[in-house]
Tab-separated table of C-alpha atoms in Angstrom:
chain	number	residue	atom	x	y	z
A	1	MET	CA	76.961	-48.713	61.715
A	2	ALA	CA	75.581	-45.295	62.565
A	3	ARG	CA	76.052	-41.784	61.198
A	4	ILE	CA	76.993	-39.515	64.088
A	5	LEU	CA	77.288	-35.730	64.263
A	6	VAL	CA	79.688	-34.553	66.977
A	7	ALA	CA	79.683	-30.957	68.254
A	8	GLU	CA	82.580	-30.210	70.614
A	9	ASP	CA	84.641	-27.027	70.949
A	10	ASP	CA	87.641	-28.585	72.707
A	11	PRO	CA	89.946	-29.897	69.930
A	12	SER	CA	91.432	-32.705	72.050
A	13	VAL	CA	88.041	-33.973	73.258
A	14	ARG	CA	86.637	-33.705	69.727
A	15	ALA	CA	89.582	-35.699	68.306
A	16	PHE	CA	89.223	-38.350	71.051
A	17	VAL	CA	85.477	-38.756	70.466
A	18	VAL	CA	85.749	-38.806	66.667
A	19	SER	CA	88.613	-41.306	66.776
A	20	ALA	CA	86.800	-43.614	69.223
A	21	LEU	CA	83.553	-43.606	67.252
A	22	THR	CA	85.318	-44.042	63.906
A	23	MET	CA	87.291	-47.007	65.263
A	24	LYS	CA	83.954	-48.613	66.213
A	25	GLY	CA	82.904	-48.337	62.574
A	26	HIS	CA	80.633	-45.291	62.772
A	27	GLU	CA	80.596	-42.563	60.130
A	28	VAL	CA	81.372	-39.374	62.046
A	29	LEU	CA	81.137	-35.711	61.059
A	30	ALA	CA	82.397	-33.165	63.566
A	31	ALA	CA	81.919	-29.449	64.195
A	32	GLU	CA	83.716	-27.129	66.605
A	33	ASP	CA	80.574	-25.338	67.792
A	34	GLY	CA	76.809	-25.663	67.823
A	35	GLY	CA	76.283	-23.216	64.987
A	36	LEU	CA	78.448	-25.233	62.601
A	37	ALA	CA	76.813	-28.469	63.786
A	38	ALA	CA	73.357	-27.017	63.077
A	39	GLU	CA	74.545	-26.071	59.566
A	40	LEU	CA	75.906	-29.600	59.008
A	41	ALA	CA	72.639	-31.152	60.189
A	42	GLU	CA	70.753	-28.914	57.768
A	43	GLU	CA	73.142	-29.596	54.857
A	44	GLU	CA	72.830	-33.338	55.468
A	45	GLN	CA	69.038	-32.994	55.793
A	46	GLY	CA	69.150	-34.611	59.218
A	47	ARG	CA	70.645	-37.860	57.936
A	48	PHE	CA	72.284	-38.694	61.261
A	49	ASP	CA	71.357	-41.376	63.737
A	50	LEU	CA	72.873	-39.508	66.666
A	51	LEU	CA	73.886	-36.003	67.685
A	52	LEU	CA	76.597	-36.071	70.356
A	53	SER	CA	77.125	-32.521	71.602
A	54	ASP	CA	78.942	-30.685	74.341
A	55	ILE	CA	76.614	-28.364	76.237
A	56	LYS	CA	78.948	-25.421	76.841
A	57	MET	CA	80.218	-24.092	73.487
A	58	PRO	CA	80.622	-20.726	71.781
A	59	ILE	CA	78.274	-19.449	69.044
A	60	MET	CA	75.438	-21.882	69.858
A	61	ASP	CA	75.517	-24.045	72.975
A	62	GLY	CA	74.441	-27.677	73.077
A	63	ILE	CA	71.047	-26.878	74.602
A	64	ALA	CA	70.138	-24.512	71.745
A	65	LEU	CA	71.528	-27.024	69.254
A	66	ALA	CA	69.467	-29.839	70.792
A	67	LEU	CA	66.304	-27.721	70.616
A	68	GLU	CA	66.924	-26.826	66.962
A	69	VAL	CA	67.813	-30.360	65.886
A	70	ALA	CA	64.888	-31.902	67.776
A	71	SER	CA	62.419	-29.504	66.166
A	72	LYS	CA	63.718	-30.078	62.613
A	73	PHE	CA	64.800	-33.725	62.826
A	74	PRO	CA	62.781	-35.452	65.565
A	75	HIS	CA	64.073	-38.900	64.533
A	76	MET	CA	67.652	-37.999	65.558
A	77	THR	CA	68.761	-39.255	68.971
A	78	ILE	CA	70.486	-36.547	71.019
A	79	LEU	CA	73.185	-37.253	73.599
A	80	LEU	CA	74.825	-34.358	75.453
A	81	MET	CA	78.193	-34.070	77.233
A	82	THR	CA	79.309	-31.690	79.967
A	83	GLY	CA	81.849	-31.236	82.710
A	84	PHE	CA	79.767	-28.596	84.475
A	85	ALA	CA	77.093	-29.493	87.040
A	86	ASP	CA	75.053	-26.349	86.307
A	87	GLN	CA	74.972	-27.236	82.602
A	88	ARG	CA	73.809	-30.753	83.437
A	89	GLU	CA	70.940	-29.237	85.432
A	90	ARG	CA	69.950	-27.099	82.416
A	91	ALA	CA	69.765	-30.264	80.301
A	92	HIS	CA	67.311	-31.934	82.687
A	93	GLY	CA	64.596	-29.641	81.335
A	94	LEU	CA	65.065	-31.366	77.982
A	95	ASP	CA	64.291	-34.910	79.138
A	96	ALA	CA	61.688	-35.356	76.402
A	97	LEU	CA	64.181	-34.336	73.696
A	98	ILE	CA	67.500	-35.840	74.733
A	99	TYR	CA	68.560	-39.372	75.505
A	100	ASP	CA	70.984	-38.556	78.332
A	101	VAL	CA	73.957	-36.457	79.454
A	102	ILE	CA	77.467	-37.913	79.715
A	103	THR	CA	79.544	-36.332	82.479
A	104	LYS	CA	83.097	-35.305	81.566
A	105	PRO	CA	85.675	-36.536	82.006
A	106	PHE	CA	84.582	-39.920	80.701
A	107	THR	CA	86.491	-43.029	79.731
A	108	LEU	CA	86.550	-44.563	76.282
A	109	ALA	CA	84.459	-47.463	77.596
A	110	ASP	CA	81.886	-45.088	79.136
A	111	LEU	CA	81.585	-43.118	75.899
A	112	LEU	CA	81.198	-46.173	73.684
A	113	ALA	CA	78.708	-47.835	76.034
A	114	LYS	CA	76.545	-44.703	76.262
A	115	VAL	CA	76.581	-44.196	72.478
A	116	GLU	CA	75.680	-47.867	71.938
A	117	ASP	CA	72.823	-47.600	74.460
A	118	ALA	CA	71.548	-44.393	72.843
A	119	LEU	CA	71.640	-45.887	69.349
A	120	ALA	CA	69.845	-49.007	70.599
A	121	GLY	CA	67.229	-46.856	72.342
A	122	LYS	CA	67.739	-48.564	75.680
A	123	PRO	CA	65.856	-46.807	78.486
A	124	VAL	CA	68.332	-44.791	80.566
A	125	GLU	CA	66.848	-45.920	83.893
A	126	VAL	CA	67.174	-49.605	82.987
A	127	VAL	CA	70.749	-49.151	81.787
A	128	SER	CA	71.737	-47.264	84.948
A	129	LEU	CA	70.181	-49.882	87.239
A	130	ALA	CA	71.846	-52.744	85.353
A	131	ARG	CA	75.275	-51.081	85.533
A	132	ARG	CA	74.871	-50.410	89.264
A	133	ALA	CA	73.926	-54.047	89.848
A	134	MET	CA	77.001	-55.221	87.907
A	135	GLN	CA	79.269	-52.928	89.942
A	136	ALA	CA	77.889	-54.110	93.301
Protein backbone atom coordinates (compact mmCIF):
# COMPACT_ATOMS: atom_id res chain seq x y z
CA MET A 1 0.00 0.00 0.00
CA ALA A 2 0.98 3.65 -0.04
CA ARG A 3 2.83 5.97 2.33
CA ILE A 4 0.64 9.01 2.94
CA LEU A 5 1.41 12.29 4.69
CA VAL A 6 -1.70 13.97 6.12
CA ALA A 7 -1.72 17.65 7.13
CA GLU A 8 -4.92 18.69 8.92
CA ASP A 9 -5.36 21.12 11.82
CA ASP A 10 -8.77 19.87 12.97
CA PRO A 11 -8.08 16.97 15.39
CA SER A 12 -11.35 15.14 14.64
CA VAL A 13 -10.93 15.36 10.85
CA ARG A 14 -7.28 14.34 11.16
CA ALA A 15 -8.21 11.31 13.30
CA PHE A 16 -10.99 10.32 10.85
CA VAL A 17 -8.69 10.56 7.82
CA VAL A 18 -5.77 8.77 9.47
CA SER A 19 -8.04 5.99 10.75
CA ALA A 20 -9.73 5.50 7.36
CA LEU A 21 -6.45 5.38 5.44
CA THR A 22 -4.78 3.10 8.00
CA MET A 23 -7.73 0.69 7.87
CA LYS A 24 -7.22 0.49 4.09
CA GLY A 25 -3.66 -0.65 4.73
CA HIS A 26 -1.79 2.59 4.05
CA GLU A 27 1.13 3.78 6.16
CA VAL A 28 0.07 7.22 7.40
CA LEU A 29 2.02 10.00 9.10
CA ALA A 30 0.05 13.03 10.24
CA ALA A 31 0.83 16.64 11.15
CA GLU A 32 -1.40 19.31 12.68
CA ASP A 33 -0.23 22.11 10.38
CA GLY A 34 1.60 22.70 7.12
CA GLY A 35 4.85 23.67 8.79
CA LEU A 36 5.09 20.37 10.65
CA ALA A 37 4.07 18.47 7.51
CA ALA A 38 6.84 20.20 5.53
CA GLU A 39 9.33 19.18 8.25
CA LEU A 40 8.09 15.57 8.12
CA ALA A 41 8.39 15.50 4.32
CA GLU A 42 11.95 16.79 4.63
CA GLU A 43 12.88 14.36 7.43
CA GLU A 44 11.50 11.46 5.38
CA GLN A 45 13.29 12.77 2.27
CA GLY A 46 10.01 12.88 0.38
CA ARG A 47 9.36 9.15 0.75
CA PHE A 48 5.59 9.54 0.48
CA ASP A 49 3.32 8.53 -2.35
CA LEU A 50 0.69 11.11 -1.44
CA LEU A 51 0.32 14.36 0.47
CA LEU A 52 -3.26 14.88 1.65
CA SER A 53 -3.55 18.38 3.08
CA ASP A 54 -6.19 20.77 4.30
CA ILE A 55 -5.87 24.16 2.62
CA LYS A 56 -6.74 26.44 5.54
CA MET A 57 -4.31 25.80 8.42
CA PRO A 58 -2.19 27.86 10.81
CA ILE A 59 1.59 28.29 10.45
CA MET A 60 1.72 27.19 6.79
CA ASP A 61 -1.45 26.70 4.76
CA GLY A 62 -2.00 23.85 2.32
CA ILE A 63 -1.25 25.99 -0.73
CA ALA A 64 2.19 26.98 0.60
CA LEU A 65 2.79 23.37 1.65
CA ALA A 66 1.82 22.10 -1.81
CA LEU A 67 4.19 24.57 -3.47
CA GLU A 68 7.07 23.58 -1.18
CA VAL A 69 6.49 19.84 -1.51
CA ALA A 70 6.04 20.02 -5.29
CA SER A 71 9.30 21.94 -5.71
CA LYS A 72 11.34 19.56 -3.52
CA PHE A 73 9.58 16.25 -4.22
CA PRO A 74 7.93 16.44 -7.65
CA HIS A 75 7.13 12.70 -7.63
CA MET A 76 4.70 13.12 -4.69
CA THR A 77 1.02 13.30 -5.61
CA ILE A 78 -0.77 16.16 -3.84
CA LEU A 79 -4.45 16.08 -2.90
CA LEU A 80 -5.99 19.04 -1.05
CA MET A 81 -9.09 19.31 1.17
CA THR A 82 -11.21 22.33 2.03
CA GLY A 83 -14.61 23.36 3.26
CA PHE A 84 -14.23 26.91 1.97
CA ALA A 85 -15.17 27.89 -1.59
CA ASP A 86 -12.64 30.75 -1.69
CA GLN A 87 -9.85 28.35 -0.70
CA ARG A 88 -10.91 25.95 -3.45
CA GLU A 89 -10.62 28.81 -5.95
CA ARG A 90 -7.07 29.54 -4.72
CA ALA A 91 -6.15 25.90 -5.38
CA HIS A 92 -7.28 26.08 -9.01
CA GLY A 93 -4.14 28.09 -9.78
CA LEU A 94 -2.15 24.99 -8.82
CA ASP A 95 -3.68 22.62 -11.38
CA ALA A 96 -0.25 21.61 -12.66
CA LEU A 97 0.94 20.71 -9.15
CA ILE A 98 -2.04 19.11 -7.43
CA TYR A 99 -4.20 16.16 -8.32
CA ASP A 100 -7.51 17.57 -7.07
CA VAL A 101 -9.37 19.20 -4.17
CA ILE A 102 -11.80 17.26 -1.98
CA THR A 103 -14.66 19.38 -0.67
CA LYS A 104 -15.47 19.05 3.04
CA PRO A 105 -17.51 17.59 4.48
CA PHE A 106 -16.83 14.33 2.67
CA THR A 107 -17.91 10.77 3.33
CA LEU A 108 -15.58 7.89 4.06
CA ALA A 109 -16.37 6.45 0.62
CA ASP A 110 -15.62 9.78 -1.10
CA LEU A 111 -12.30 10.11 0.71
CA LEU A 112 -11.16 6.57 -0.03
CA ALA A 113 -12.24 6.75 -3.68
CA LYS A 114 -10.43 10.05 -4.24
CA VAL A 115 -7.25 8.80 -2.56
CA GLU A 116 -7.37 5.59 -4.62
CA ASP A 117 -7.86 7.60 -7.83
CA ALA A 118 -5.00 9.94 -6.93
CA LEU A 119 -2.64 7.07 -6.14
CA ALA A 120 -3.59 5.34 -9.39
CA GLY A 121 -3.05 8.58 -11.32
CA LYS A 122 -6.49 8.47 -12.89
CA PRO A 123 -7.30 11.68 -14.79
CA VAL A 124 -9.69 13.78 -12.70
CA GLU A 125 -11.93 14.63 -15.67
CA VAL A 126 -12.40 10.96 -16.59
CA VAL A 127 -13.15 10.00 -12.99
CA SER A 128 -15.69 12.81 -12.60
CA LEU A 129 -17.47 11.93 -15.85
CA ALA A 130 -17.61 8.23 -14.95
CA ARG A 131 -19.06 8.96 -11.49
CA ARG A 132 -21.68 11.30 -12.98
CA ALA A 133 -22.69 8.63 -15.49
CA MET A 134 -23.03 6.04 -12.70
CA GLN A 135 -25.21 8.41 -10.66
CA ALA A 136 -27.54 9.21 -13.57
